[in-house]
Short mmCIF file of C-alpha atoms in Angstrom, two decimals:
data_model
loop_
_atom_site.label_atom_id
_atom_site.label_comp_id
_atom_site.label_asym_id
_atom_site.label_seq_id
_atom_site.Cartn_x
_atom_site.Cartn_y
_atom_site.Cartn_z
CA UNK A 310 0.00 0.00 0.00
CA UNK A 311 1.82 3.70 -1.26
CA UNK A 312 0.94 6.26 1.45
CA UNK A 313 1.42 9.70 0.09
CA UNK A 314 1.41 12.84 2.12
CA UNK A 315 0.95 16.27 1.37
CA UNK A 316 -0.10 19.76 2.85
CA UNK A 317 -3.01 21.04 2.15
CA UNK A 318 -1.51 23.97 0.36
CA UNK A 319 0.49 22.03 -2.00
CA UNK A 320 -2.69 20.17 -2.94
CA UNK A 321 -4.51 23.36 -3.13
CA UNK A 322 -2.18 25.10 -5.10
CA UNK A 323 -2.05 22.13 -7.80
CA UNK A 324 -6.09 22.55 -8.01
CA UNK A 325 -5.88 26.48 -8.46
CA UNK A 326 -2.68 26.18 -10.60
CA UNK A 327 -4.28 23.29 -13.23
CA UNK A 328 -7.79 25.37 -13.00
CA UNK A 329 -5.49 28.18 -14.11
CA UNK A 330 -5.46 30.84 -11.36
CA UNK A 331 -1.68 32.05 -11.15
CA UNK A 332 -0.30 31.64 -8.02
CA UNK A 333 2.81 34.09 -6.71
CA UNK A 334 6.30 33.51 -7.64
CA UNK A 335 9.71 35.15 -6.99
CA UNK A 336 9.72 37.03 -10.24
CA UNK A 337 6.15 37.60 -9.91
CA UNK A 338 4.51 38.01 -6.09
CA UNK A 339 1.40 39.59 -6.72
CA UNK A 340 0.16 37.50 -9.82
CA UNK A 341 -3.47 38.84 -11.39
CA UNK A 342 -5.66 36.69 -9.64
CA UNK A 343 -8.91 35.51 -11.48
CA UNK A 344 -11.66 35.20 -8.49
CA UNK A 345 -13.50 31.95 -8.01
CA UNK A 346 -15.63 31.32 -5.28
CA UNK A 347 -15.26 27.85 -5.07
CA UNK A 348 -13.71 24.52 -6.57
CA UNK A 349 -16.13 22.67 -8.23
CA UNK A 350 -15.97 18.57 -9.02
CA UNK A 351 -15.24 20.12 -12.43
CA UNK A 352 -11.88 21.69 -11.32
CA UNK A 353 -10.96 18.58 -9.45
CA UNK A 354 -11.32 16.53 -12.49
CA UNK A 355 -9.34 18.44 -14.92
CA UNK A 356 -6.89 18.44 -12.08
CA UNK A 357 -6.53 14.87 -12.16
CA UNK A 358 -7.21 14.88 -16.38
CA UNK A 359 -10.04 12.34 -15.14
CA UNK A 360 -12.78 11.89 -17.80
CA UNK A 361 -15.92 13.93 -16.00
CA UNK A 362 -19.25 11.42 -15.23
CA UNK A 363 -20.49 13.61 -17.98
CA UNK A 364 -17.88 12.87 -20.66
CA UNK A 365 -18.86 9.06 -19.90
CA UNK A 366 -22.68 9.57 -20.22
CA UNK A 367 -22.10 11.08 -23.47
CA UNK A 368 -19.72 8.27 -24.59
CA UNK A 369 -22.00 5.58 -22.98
CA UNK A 370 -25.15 6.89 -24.76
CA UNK A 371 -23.61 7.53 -28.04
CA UNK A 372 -22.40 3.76 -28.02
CA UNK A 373 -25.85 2.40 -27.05
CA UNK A 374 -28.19 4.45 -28.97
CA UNK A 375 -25.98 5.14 -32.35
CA UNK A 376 -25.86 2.25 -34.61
CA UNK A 377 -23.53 3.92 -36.80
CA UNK A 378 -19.88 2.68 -35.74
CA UNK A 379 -18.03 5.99 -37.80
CA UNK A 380 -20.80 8.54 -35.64
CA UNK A 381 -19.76 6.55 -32.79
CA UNK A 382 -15.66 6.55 -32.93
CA UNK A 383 -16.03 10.38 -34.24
CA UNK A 384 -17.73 11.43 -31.10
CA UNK A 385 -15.56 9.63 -28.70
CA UNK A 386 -12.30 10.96 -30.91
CA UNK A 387 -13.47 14.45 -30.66
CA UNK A 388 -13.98 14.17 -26.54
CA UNK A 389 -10.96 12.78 -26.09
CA UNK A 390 -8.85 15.11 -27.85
CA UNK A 391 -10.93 18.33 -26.64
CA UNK A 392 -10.98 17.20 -22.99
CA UNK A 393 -7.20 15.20 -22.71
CA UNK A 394 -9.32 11.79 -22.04
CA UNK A 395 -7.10 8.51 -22.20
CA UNK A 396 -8.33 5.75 -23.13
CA UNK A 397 -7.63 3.83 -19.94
CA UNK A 398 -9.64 5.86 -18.38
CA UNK A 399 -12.66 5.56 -20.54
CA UNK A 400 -12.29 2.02 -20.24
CA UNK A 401 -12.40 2.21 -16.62
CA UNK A 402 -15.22 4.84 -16.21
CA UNK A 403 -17.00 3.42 -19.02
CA UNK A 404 -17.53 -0.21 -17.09
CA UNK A 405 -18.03 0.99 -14.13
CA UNK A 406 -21.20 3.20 -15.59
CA UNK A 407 -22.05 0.23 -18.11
CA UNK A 408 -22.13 -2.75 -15.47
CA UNK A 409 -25.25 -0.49 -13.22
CA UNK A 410 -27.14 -0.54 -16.34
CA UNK A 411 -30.48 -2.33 -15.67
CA UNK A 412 -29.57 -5.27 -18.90
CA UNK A 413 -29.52 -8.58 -19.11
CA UNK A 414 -26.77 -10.95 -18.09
CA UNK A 415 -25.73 -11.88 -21.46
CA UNK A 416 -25.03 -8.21 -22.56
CA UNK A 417 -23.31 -7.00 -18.92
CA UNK A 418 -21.04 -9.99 -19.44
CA UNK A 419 -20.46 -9.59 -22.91
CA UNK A 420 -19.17 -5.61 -22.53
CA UNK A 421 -17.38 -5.97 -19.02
CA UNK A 422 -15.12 -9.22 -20.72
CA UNK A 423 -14.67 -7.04 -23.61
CA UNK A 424 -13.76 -3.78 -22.02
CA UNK A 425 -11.21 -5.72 -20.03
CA UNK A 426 -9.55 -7.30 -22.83
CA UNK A 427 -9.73 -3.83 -24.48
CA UNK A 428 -8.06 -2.87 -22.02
CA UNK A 429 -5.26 -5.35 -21.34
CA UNK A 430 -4.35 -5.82 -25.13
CA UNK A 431 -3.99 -1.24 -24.50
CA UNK A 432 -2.10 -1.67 -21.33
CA UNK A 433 0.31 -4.71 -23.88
CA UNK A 434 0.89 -1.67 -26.32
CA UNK A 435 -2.20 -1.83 -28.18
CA UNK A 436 -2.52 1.29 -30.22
CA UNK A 437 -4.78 3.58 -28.90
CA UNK A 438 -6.52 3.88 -32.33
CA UNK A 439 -7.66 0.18 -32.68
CA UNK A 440 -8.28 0.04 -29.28
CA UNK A 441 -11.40 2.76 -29.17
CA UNK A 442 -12.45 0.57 -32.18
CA UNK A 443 -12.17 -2.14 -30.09
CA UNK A 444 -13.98 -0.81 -27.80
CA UNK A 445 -16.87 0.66 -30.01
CA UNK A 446 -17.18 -2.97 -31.29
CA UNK A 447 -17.46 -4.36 -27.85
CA UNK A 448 -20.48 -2.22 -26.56
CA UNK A 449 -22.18 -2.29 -29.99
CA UNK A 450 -21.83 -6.31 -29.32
CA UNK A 451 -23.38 -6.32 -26.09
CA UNK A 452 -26.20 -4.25 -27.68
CA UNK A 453 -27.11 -6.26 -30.31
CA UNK A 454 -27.06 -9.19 -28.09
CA UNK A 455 -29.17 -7.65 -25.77
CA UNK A 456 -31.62 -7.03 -29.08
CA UNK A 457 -31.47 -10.77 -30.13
CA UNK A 458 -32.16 -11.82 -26.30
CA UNK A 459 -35.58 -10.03 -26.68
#
C-alpha cells in the first residue's frame, strides 16, 4: 500500500494552478488573480485529467443508442482530444457506468469481458486507435445481443 502525504496547500495550489489561477512567484509576487468562489468537481477533475461522469454519459449513450460505428468513434475521438481523455480511463469509467445498467446478463457480461480485454491488449501496447475501435465494437456487441435476447 503507497501512502502519500501532502499539505493542504500544495494540494490546493495544484487545483488552483491546473484550474489556471496564477499563483505568486519570486519574479512575480502579486500574480493577477482571477476570483473563483469555489472549486467545483469540475476543477478537481481536470486536475486529475479524469474523464468527467459527464464525458462518460455522453460516450455511454452515443455507443448504445448510435448504430452507426463511424458517428460513434467520431464522437468519442473528438472528446478525447478536446478534454485530454485517455483511453484507460474511458475504459475504466465506461464499465463501471455500463455494469449499473439495468440489462440482461448476457449483454453486462459480454461488454465488461470485452472492455477488459480492451483494455489489457492497450495496457500490452495496443494502439490507442484500434483500441477505441475495439472498444466501439465491444459495446455495440453487447447491444445487439441484448436485441437478439428479446
Amino acid at each position: 500500500m503507497l501512502v502519500v502525504r501532502s499539505t493542504p496547500d500544495y494540494l490546493l495550489s495544484t487545483i488552483l494552478t491546473r484550474a489556471g489561477i496564477p499563483l505568486p512567484t519570486k519574479s512575480n509576487p502579486n500574480p493577477k488573480r482571477v476570483p473563483t468562489d469555489t472549486i467545483t468537481n469540475t476543477t478537481i477533475y481536470d486536475c486529475i485529467a479524469a474523464p468527467h461522469p459527464s464525458d462518460i454519459t455522453a460516450i455511454m449513450d452515443t455507443l448504445i443508442g448510435n448504430p452507426d460505428v463511424t458517428s460513434c468513434l467520431n464522437t468519442i475521438n473528438t472528446l478525447k482530444a478536446n478534454r485530454g481523455l485517455a483511453l484507460a480511463d474511458i475504459l475504466t469509467a465506461l464499465a463501471e457506468q455500463l455494469s449499473e445498467k439495468n440489462v440482461p446478463a448476457q449483454t453486462r457480461i459480454t461488454w465488461l469481458e470485452g472492455l477488459a480485454e480492451v483494455e489489457w491488449r492497450l495496457s500490452g501496447g495496443g494502439g490507442e486507435t484500434v483500441q477505441t475501435g475495439a472498444m466501439v465494437g465491444v459495446v455495440r456487441g453487447g447491444c445487439e445481443v441484448m436485441q437478439n435476447s428479446r
